Tab-separated table of C-alpha atoms in Angstrom:
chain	number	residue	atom	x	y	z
A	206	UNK	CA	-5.734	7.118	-47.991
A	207	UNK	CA	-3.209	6.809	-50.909
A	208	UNK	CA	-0.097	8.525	-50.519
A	209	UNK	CA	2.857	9.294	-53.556
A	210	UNK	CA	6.587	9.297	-52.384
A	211	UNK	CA	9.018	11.065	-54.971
A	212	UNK	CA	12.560	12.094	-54.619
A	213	UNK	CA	13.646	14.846	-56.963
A	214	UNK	CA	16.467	15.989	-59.093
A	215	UNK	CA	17.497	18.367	-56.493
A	216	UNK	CA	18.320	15.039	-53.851
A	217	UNK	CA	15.587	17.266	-51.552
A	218	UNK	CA	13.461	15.454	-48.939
A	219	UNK	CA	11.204	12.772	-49.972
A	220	UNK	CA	7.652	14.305	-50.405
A	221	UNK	CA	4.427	12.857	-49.591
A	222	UNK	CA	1.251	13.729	-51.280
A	223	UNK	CA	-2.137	12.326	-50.687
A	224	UNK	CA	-3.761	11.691	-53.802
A	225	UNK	CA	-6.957	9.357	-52.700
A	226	UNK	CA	-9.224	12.008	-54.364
A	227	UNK	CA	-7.829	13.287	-57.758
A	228	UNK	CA	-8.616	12.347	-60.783
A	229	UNK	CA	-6.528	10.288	-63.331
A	230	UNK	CA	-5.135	14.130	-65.292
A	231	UNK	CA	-3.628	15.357	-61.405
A	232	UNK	CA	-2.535	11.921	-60.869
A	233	UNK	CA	-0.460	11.975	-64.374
A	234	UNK	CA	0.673	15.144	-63.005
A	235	UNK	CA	2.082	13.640	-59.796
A	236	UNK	CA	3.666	11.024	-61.661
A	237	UNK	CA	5.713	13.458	-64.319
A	238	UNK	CA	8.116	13.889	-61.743
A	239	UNK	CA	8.998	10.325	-60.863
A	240	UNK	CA	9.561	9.652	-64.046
A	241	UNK	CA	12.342	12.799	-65.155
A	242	UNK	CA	13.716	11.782	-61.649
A	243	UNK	CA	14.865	8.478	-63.063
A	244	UNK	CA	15.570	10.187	-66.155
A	245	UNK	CA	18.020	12.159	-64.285
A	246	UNK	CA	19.598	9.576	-62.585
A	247	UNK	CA	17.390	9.661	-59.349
A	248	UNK	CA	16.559	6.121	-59.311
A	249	UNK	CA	17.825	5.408	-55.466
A	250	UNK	CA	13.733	6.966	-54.478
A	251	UNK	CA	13.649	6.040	-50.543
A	252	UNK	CA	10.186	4.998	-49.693
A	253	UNK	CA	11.232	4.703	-45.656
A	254	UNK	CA	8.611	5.691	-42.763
A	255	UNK	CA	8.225	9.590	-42.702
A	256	UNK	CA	8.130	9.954	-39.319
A	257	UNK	CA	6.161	12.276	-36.940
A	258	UNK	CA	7.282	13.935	-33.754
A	259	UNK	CA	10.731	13.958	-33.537
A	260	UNK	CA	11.301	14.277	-29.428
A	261	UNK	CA	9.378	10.915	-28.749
A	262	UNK	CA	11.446	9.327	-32.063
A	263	UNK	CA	14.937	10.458	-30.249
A	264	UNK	CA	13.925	9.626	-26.804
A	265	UNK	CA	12.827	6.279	-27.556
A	266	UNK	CA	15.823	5.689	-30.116
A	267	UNK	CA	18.395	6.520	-27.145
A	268	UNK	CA	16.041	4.302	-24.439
A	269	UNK	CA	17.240	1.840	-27.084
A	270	UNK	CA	20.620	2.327	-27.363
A	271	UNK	CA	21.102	2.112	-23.420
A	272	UNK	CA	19.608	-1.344	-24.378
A	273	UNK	CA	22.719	-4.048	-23.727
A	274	UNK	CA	20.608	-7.172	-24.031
A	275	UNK	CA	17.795	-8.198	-25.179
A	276	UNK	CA	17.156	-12.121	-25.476
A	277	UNK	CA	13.691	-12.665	-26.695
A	278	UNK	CA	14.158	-9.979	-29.493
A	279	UNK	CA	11.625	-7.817	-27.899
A	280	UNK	CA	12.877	-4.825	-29.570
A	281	UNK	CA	13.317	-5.819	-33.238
A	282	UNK	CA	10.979	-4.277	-34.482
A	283	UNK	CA	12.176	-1.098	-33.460
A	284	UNK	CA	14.062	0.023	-36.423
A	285	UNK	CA	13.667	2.923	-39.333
A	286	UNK	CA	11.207	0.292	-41.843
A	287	UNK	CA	8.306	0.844	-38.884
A	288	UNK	CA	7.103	3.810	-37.436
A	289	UNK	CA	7.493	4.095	-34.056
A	290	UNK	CA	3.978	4.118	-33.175
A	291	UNK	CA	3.924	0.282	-34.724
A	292	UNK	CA	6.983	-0.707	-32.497
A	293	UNK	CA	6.473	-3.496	-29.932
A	294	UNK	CA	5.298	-2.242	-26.803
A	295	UNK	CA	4.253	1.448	-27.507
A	296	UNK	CA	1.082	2.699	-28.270
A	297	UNK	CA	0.388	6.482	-29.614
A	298	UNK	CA	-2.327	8.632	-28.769
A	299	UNK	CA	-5.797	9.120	-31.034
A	300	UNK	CA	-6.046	12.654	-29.968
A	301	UNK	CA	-2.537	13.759	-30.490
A	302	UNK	CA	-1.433	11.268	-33.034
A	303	UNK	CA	2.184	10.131	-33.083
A	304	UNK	CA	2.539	11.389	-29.386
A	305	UNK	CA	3.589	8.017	-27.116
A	306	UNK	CA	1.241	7.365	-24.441
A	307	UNK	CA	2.060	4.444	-23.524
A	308	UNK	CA	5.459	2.252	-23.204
A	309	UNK	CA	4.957	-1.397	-22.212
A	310	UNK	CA	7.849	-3.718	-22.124
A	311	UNK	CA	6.936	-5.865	-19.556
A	312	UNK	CA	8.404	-9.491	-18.499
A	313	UNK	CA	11.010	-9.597	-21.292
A	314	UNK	CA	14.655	-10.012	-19.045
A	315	UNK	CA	15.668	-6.660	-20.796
A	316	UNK	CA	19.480	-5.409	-19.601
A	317	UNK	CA	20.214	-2.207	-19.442
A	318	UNK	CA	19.856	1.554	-17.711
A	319	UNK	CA	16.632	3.706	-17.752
A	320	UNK	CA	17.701	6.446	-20.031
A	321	UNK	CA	17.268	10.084	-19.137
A	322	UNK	CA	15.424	10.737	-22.104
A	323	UNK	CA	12.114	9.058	-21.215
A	324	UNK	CA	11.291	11.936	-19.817
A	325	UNK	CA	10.951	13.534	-22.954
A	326	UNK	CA	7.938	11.613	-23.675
A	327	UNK	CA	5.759	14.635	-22.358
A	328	UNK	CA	2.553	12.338	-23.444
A	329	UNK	CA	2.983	9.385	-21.530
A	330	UNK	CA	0.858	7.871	-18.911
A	331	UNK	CA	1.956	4.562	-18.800
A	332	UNK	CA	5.520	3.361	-18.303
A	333	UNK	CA	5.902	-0.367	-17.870
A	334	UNK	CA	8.909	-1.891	-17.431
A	335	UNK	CA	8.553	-4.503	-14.563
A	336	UNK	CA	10.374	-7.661	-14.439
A	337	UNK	CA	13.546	-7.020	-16.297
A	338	UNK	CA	17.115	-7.140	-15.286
A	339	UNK	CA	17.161	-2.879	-16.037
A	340	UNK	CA	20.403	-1.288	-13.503
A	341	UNK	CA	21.863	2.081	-12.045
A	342	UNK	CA	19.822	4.906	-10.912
A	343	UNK	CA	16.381	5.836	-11.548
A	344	UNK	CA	16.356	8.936	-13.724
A	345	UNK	CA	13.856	12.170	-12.521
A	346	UNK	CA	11.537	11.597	-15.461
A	347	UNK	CA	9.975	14.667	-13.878
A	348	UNK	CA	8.789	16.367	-17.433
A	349	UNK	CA	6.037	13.373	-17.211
A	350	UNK	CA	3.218	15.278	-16.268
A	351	UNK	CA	0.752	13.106	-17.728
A	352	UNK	CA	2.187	10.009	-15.944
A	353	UNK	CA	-0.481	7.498	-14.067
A	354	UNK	CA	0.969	4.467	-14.006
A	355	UNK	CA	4.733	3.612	-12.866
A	356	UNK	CA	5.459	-0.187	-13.203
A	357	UNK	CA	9.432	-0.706	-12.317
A	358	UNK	CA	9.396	-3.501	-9.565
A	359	UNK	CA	11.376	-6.053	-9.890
A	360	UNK	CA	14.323	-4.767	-11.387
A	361	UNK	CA	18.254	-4.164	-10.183
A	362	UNK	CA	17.572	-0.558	-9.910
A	363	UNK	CA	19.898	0.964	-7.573
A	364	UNK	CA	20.198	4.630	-5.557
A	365	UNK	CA	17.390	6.912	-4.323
A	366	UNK	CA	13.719	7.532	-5.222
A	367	UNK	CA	14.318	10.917	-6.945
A	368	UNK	CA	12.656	13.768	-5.384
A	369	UNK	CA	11.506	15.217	-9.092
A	370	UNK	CA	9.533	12.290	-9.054
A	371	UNK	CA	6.748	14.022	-6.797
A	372	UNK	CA	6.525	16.363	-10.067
A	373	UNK	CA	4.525	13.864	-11.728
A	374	UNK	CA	1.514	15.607	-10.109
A	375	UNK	CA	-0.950	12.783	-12.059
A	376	UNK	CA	0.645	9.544	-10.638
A	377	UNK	CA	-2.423	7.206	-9.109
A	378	UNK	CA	0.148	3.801	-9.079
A	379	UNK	CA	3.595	3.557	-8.212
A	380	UNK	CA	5.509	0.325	-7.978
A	381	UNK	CA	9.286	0.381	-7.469
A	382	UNK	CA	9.132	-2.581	-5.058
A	383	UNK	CA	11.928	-5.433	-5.265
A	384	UNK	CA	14.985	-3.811	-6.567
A	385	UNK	CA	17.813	-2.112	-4.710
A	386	UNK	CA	16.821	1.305	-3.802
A	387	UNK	CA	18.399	3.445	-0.672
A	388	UNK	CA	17.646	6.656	1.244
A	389	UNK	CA	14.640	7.804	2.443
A	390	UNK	CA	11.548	8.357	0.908
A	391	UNK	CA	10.916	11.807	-0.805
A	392	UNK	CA	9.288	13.666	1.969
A	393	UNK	CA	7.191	15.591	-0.407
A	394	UNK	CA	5.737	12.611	-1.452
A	395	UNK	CA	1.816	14.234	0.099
A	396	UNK	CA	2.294	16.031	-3.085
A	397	UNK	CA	1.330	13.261	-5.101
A	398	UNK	CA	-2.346	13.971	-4.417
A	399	UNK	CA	-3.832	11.416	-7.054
A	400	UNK	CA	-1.953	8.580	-5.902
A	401	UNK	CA	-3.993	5.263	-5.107
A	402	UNK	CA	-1.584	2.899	-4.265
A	403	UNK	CA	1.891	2.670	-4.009
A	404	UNK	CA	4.606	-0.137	-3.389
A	405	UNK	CA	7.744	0.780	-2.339
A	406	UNK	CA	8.500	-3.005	-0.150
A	407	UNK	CA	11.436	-4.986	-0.962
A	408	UNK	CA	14.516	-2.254	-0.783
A	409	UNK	CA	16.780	-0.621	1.499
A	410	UNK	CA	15.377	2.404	2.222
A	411	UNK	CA	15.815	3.624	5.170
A	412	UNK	CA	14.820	6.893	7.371
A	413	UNK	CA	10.612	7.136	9.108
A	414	UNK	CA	7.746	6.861	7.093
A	415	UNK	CA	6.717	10.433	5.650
A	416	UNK	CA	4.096	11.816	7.705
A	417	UNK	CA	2.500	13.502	4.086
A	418	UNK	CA	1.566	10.476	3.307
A	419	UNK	CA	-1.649	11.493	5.141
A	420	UNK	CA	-1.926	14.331	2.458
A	421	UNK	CA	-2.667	11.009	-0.343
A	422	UNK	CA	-6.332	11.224	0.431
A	423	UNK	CA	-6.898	8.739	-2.774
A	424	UNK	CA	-4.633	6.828	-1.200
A	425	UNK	CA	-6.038	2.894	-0.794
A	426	UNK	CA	-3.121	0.655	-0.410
A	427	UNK	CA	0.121	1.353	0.799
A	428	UNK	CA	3.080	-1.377	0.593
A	429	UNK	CA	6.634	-0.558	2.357
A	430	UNK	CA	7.550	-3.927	3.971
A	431	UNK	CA	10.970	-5.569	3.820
A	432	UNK	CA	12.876	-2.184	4.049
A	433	UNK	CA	14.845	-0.604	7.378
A	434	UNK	CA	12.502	1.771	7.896
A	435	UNK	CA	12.327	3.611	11.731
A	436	UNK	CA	10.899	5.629	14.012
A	437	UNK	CA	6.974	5.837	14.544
A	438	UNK	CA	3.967	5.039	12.315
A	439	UNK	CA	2.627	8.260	11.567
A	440	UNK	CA	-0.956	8.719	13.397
A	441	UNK	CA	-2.628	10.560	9.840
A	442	UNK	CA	-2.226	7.110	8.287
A	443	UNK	CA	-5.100	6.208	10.158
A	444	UNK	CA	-6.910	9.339	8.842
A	445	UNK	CA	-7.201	8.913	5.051
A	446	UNK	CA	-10.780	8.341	4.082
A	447	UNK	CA	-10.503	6.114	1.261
A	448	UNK	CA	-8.349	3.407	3.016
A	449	UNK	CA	-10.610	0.920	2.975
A	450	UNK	CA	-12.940	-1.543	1.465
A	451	UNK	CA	-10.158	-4.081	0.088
A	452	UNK	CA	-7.230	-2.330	0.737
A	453	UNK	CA	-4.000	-2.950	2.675
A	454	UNK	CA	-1.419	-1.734	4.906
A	455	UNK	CA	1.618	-3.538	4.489
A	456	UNK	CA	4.468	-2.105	6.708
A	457	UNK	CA	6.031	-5.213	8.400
A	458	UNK	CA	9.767	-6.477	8.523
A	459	UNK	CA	11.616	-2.802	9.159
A	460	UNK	CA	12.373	-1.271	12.245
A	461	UNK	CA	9.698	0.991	12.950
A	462	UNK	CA	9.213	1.743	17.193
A	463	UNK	CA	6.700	3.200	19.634
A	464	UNK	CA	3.440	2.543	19.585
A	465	UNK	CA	0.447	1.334	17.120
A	466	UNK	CA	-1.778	4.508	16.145
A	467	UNK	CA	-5.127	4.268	17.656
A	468	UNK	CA	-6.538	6.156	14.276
A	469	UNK	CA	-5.363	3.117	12.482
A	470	UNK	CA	-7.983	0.874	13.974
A	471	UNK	CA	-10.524	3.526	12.867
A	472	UNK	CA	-9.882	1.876	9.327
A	473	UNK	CA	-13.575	0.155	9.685
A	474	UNK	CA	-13.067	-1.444	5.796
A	475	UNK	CA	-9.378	-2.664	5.893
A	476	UNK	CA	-9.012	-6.262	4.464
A	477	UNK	CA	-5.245	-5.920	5.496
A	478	UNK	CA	-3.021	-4.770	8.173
A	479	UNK	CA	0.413	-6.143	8.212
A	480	UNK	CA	2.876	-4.805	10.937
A	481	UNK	CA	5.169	-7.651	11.870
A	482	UNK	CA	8.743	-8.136	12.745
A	483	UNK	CA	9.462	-4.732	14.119
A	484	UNK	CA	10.107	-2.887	17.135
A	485	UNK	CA	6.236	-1.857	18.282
A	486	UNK	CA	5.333	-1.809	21.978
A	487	UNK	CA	2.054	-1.004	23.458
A	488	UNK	CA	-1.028	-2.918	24.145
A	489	UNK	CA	-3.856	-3.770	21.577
A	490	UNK	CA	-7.160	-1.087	21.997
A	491	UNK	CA	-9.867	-2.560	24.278
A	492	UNK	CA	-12.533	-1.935	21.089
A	493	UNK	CA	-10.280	-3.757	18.417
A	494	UNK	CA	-13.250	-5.680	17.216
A	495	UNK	CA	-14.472	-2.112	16.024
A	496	UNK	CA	-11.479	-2.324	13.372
A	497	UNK	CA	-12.724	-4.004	10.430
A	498	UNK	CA	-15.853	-6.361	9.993
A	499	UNK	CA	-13.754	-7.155	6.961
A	500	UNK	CA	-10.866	-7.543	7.767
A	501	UNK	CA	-8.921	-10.966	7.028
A	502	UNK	CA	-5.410	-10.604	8.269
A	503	UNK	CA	-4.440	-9.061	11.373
A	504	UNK	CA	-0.577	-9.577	11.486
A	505	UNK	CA	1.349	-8.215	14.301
A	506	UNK	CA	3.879	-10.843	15.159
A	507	UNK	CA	7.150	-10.434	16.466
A	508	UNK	CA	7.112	-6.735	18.148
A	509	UNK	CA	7.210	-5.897	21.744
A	510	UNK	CA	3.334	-5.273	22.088
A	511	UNK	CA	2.337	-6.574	25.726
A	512	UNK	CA	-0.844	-6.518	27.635
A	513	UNK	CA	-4.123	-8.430	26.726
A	514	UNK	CA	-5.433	-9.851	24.058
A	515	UNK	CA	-8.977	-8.493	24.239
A	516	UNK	CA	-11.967	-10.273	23.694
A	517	UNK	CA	-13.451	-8.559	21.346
A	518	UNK	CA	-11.027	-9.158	18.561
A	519	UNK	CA	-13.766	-11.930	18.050
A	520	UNK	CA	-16.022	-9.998	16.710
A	521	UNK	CA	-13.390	-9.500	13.447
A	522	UNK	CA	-15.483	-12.628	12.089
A	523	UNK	CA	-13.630	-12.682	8.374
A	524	UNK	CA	-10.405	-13.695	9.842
A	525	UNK	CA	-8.344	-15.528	7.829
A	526	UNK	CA	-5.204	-15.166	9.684
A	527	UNK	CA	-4.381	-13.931	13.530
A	528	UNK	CA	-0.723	-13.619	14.083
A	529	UNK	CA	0.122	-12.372	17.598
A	530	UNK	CA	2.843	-14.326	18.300
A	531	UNK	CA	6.184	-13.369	19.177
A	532	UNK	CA	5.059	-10.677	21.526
A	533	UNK	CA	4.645	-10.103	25.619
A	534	UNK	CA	1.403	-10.681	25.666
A	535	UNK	CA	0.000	-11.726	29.088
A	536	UNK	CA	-3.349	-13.128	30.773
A	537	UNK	CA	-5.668	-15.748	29.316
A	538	UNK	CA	-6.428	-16.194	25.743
A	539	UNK	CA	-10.167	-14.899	25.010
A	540	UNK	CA	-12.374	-17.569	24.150
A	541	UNK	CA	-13.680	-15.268	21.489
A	542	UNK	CA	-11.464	-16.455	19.493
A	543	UNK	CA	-12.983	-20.053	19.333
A	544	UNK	CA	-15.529	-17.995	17.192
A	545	UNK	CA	-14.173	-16.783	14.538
A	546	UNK	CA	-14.973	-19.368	11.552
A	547	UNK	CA	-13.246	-18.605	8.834
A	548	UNK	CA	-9.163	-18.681	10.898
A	549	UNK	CA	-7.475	-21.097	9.292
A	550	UNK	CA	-3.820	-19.480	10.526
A	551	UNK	CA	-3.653	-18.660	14.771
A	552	UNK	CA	-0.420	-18.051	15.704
A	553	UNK	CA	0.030	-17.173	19.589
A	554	UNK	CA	3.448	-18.688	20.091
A	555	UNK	CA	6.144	-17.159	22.262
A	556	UNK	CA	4.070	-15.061	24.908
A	557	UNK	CA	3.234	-14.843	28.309
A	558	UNK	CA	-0.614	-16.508	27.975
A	559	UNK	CA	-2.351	-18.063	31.059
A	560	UNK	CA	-3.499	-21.373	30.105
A	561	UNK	CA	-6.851	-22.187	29.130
């Protein structure tokens, strides 16, 4: 498509006209114009990008301008010469055109704050900006209704998970892990009924696990170790139909009490359940062989569990890794698990086991 930029007399806007299908008479026409504009003195014609929706230019302008370094030059191109849709790291959508769907700027040690003003990107369903050195709070961004994908983790991001957050009613994966984050997590977070995985390990937050989580019946893998999180694991965890073929529980190294949910050994296709270095008490379920033929870690080392270790945890015959140790378990060690052919990690250390 062939476009003609002109600048009148008048100093008025630069206009744009598509002339890809007139003939050579209209195109004299068009260029009549240009030509009494230099005539007139209006030589200083400004051929820069005309640019399309105006919100997602401002918002992305100021997400710049919170921008204090940037090393590799990630950002360069972002300037007036290039529309915004061409800048490094955004894409626009087809069906809406010049609407920003998707903001990538991954892995380049950016410095700066996470400016309000993303959230005027009412398009957007991707917003990536893991592994960067971005600071202070994380803003509401709750206008993003079209938001799937959250990428923020490692980062110096500081304060609480907003509650707005939960607004984002189309979120499926959430990853805040490894930065600095405090407070509880949003107890509305059941709200987020799309969501298929989320990572919130590697903080400080603090406060019990949100029961609503058993509301996230998408939900597939669920990440909250290394935080100081207390109080009991909520039994609907073990309730959520699509936890399993290849999925994970990861809730180890916090301070959670009381005893293991028998629902979560109901999770017949979990490849993962990590709940070490808590406070847990309680004996292992008589049928734990019944938890996963898949499953390849069973981690539930240093917690107060006691009891047995029963003998049919060698039926879990994809075992990778049994860690039990740390514990008050008593009686003998099952010779079951002298079966299991794929452990290549046993770790029974610091119990109460009868010799073999």
């Amino acid at each position: 498509m062939v476009y003609l930029y002109w600048k009148l007399p008048s100093k008025s806007d630069v206009v744009c006209t598509n002339v890809g299908n007139i003939n050579l008479m209209g195109l004299s026409m068009l260029v009549l114009p240009v030509l009494l504009g230099l005539f007139y003195g209006a030589s200083d014609i400004n051929c820069s990008t005309v640019h399309g929706n105006t919100t997602d230019h401002r918002s992305l302008l100021d997400f710049k301008g919170a921008i204090r370094a940037d090393p590799r030059g990630a950002l360069r191109s972002w300037n007036e010469n290039i529309h915004y849709c061409m800048w490094s790291g955004i894409k626009c959508s087809t069906m809406h055109p010049e609407r920003v769907t998707v903001l990538n700027l991954a892995n380049l040690s950016l410095t700066g704050q996470i400016t309000p003003s993303l959230g005027n990107l009412t398009f957007l369903w991707e917003l990536t900006l893991s592994n960067n050195l971005f600071s202070g709070q994380l803003p509401p961004l709750n206008r993003l209704i079209r938001l799937e994908s959250l990428y923020l983790q490692n980062n110096l991001l500081q304060g609480n998970i907003p509650n707005a957050l939960t607004n984002c009613s189309k979120l499926r994966l959430l990853d805040l892990s490894s930065n600095m984050l405090v407070g509880s997590i949003p107890g509305n977070i059941g709200s987020l009924y799309n969501l298929v995985g989320i990572d919130l390990s590697n903080n400080s937050l603090t406060g019990n696990i949100p029961p609503t989580f058993g509301n996230n019946t998408y939900l597939k893998e669920l990440r909250l170790t290394h935080n100081q999180l207390k109080g009991s694991i909520p039994e609907d965890l073990g309730k959520l139909p699509n936890m399993g073929e290849n999925r994970a529980v990861f809730l180890g190294q916090n301070r959670l009490s009381g005893r293991v949910p028998a629902t979560l050994f109901n999770l017949s296709k979990l490849i993962i359940l990590d709940l070490s270095m808590n406070k847990l008490r309680g004996t292992l379920p008589y049928n734990i062989g019944n938890l996963s033929a898949a499953l390849r870690w069973l981690v539930l080392g240093a917690n107060n569990l006691s009891g047995t270790m029963p003998p049919s945890i060698g039926a879990l015959k994809n075992l990778t890794v049994l860690d039990l140790g740390g514990n008050n378990f008593v009686g003998p060690i099952p010779y079951s698990v002298g079966n299991l052919p794929k452990l290549w990690k046993l770790d029974l250390s610091d119990n109460h086991f009868d010799s073999w």
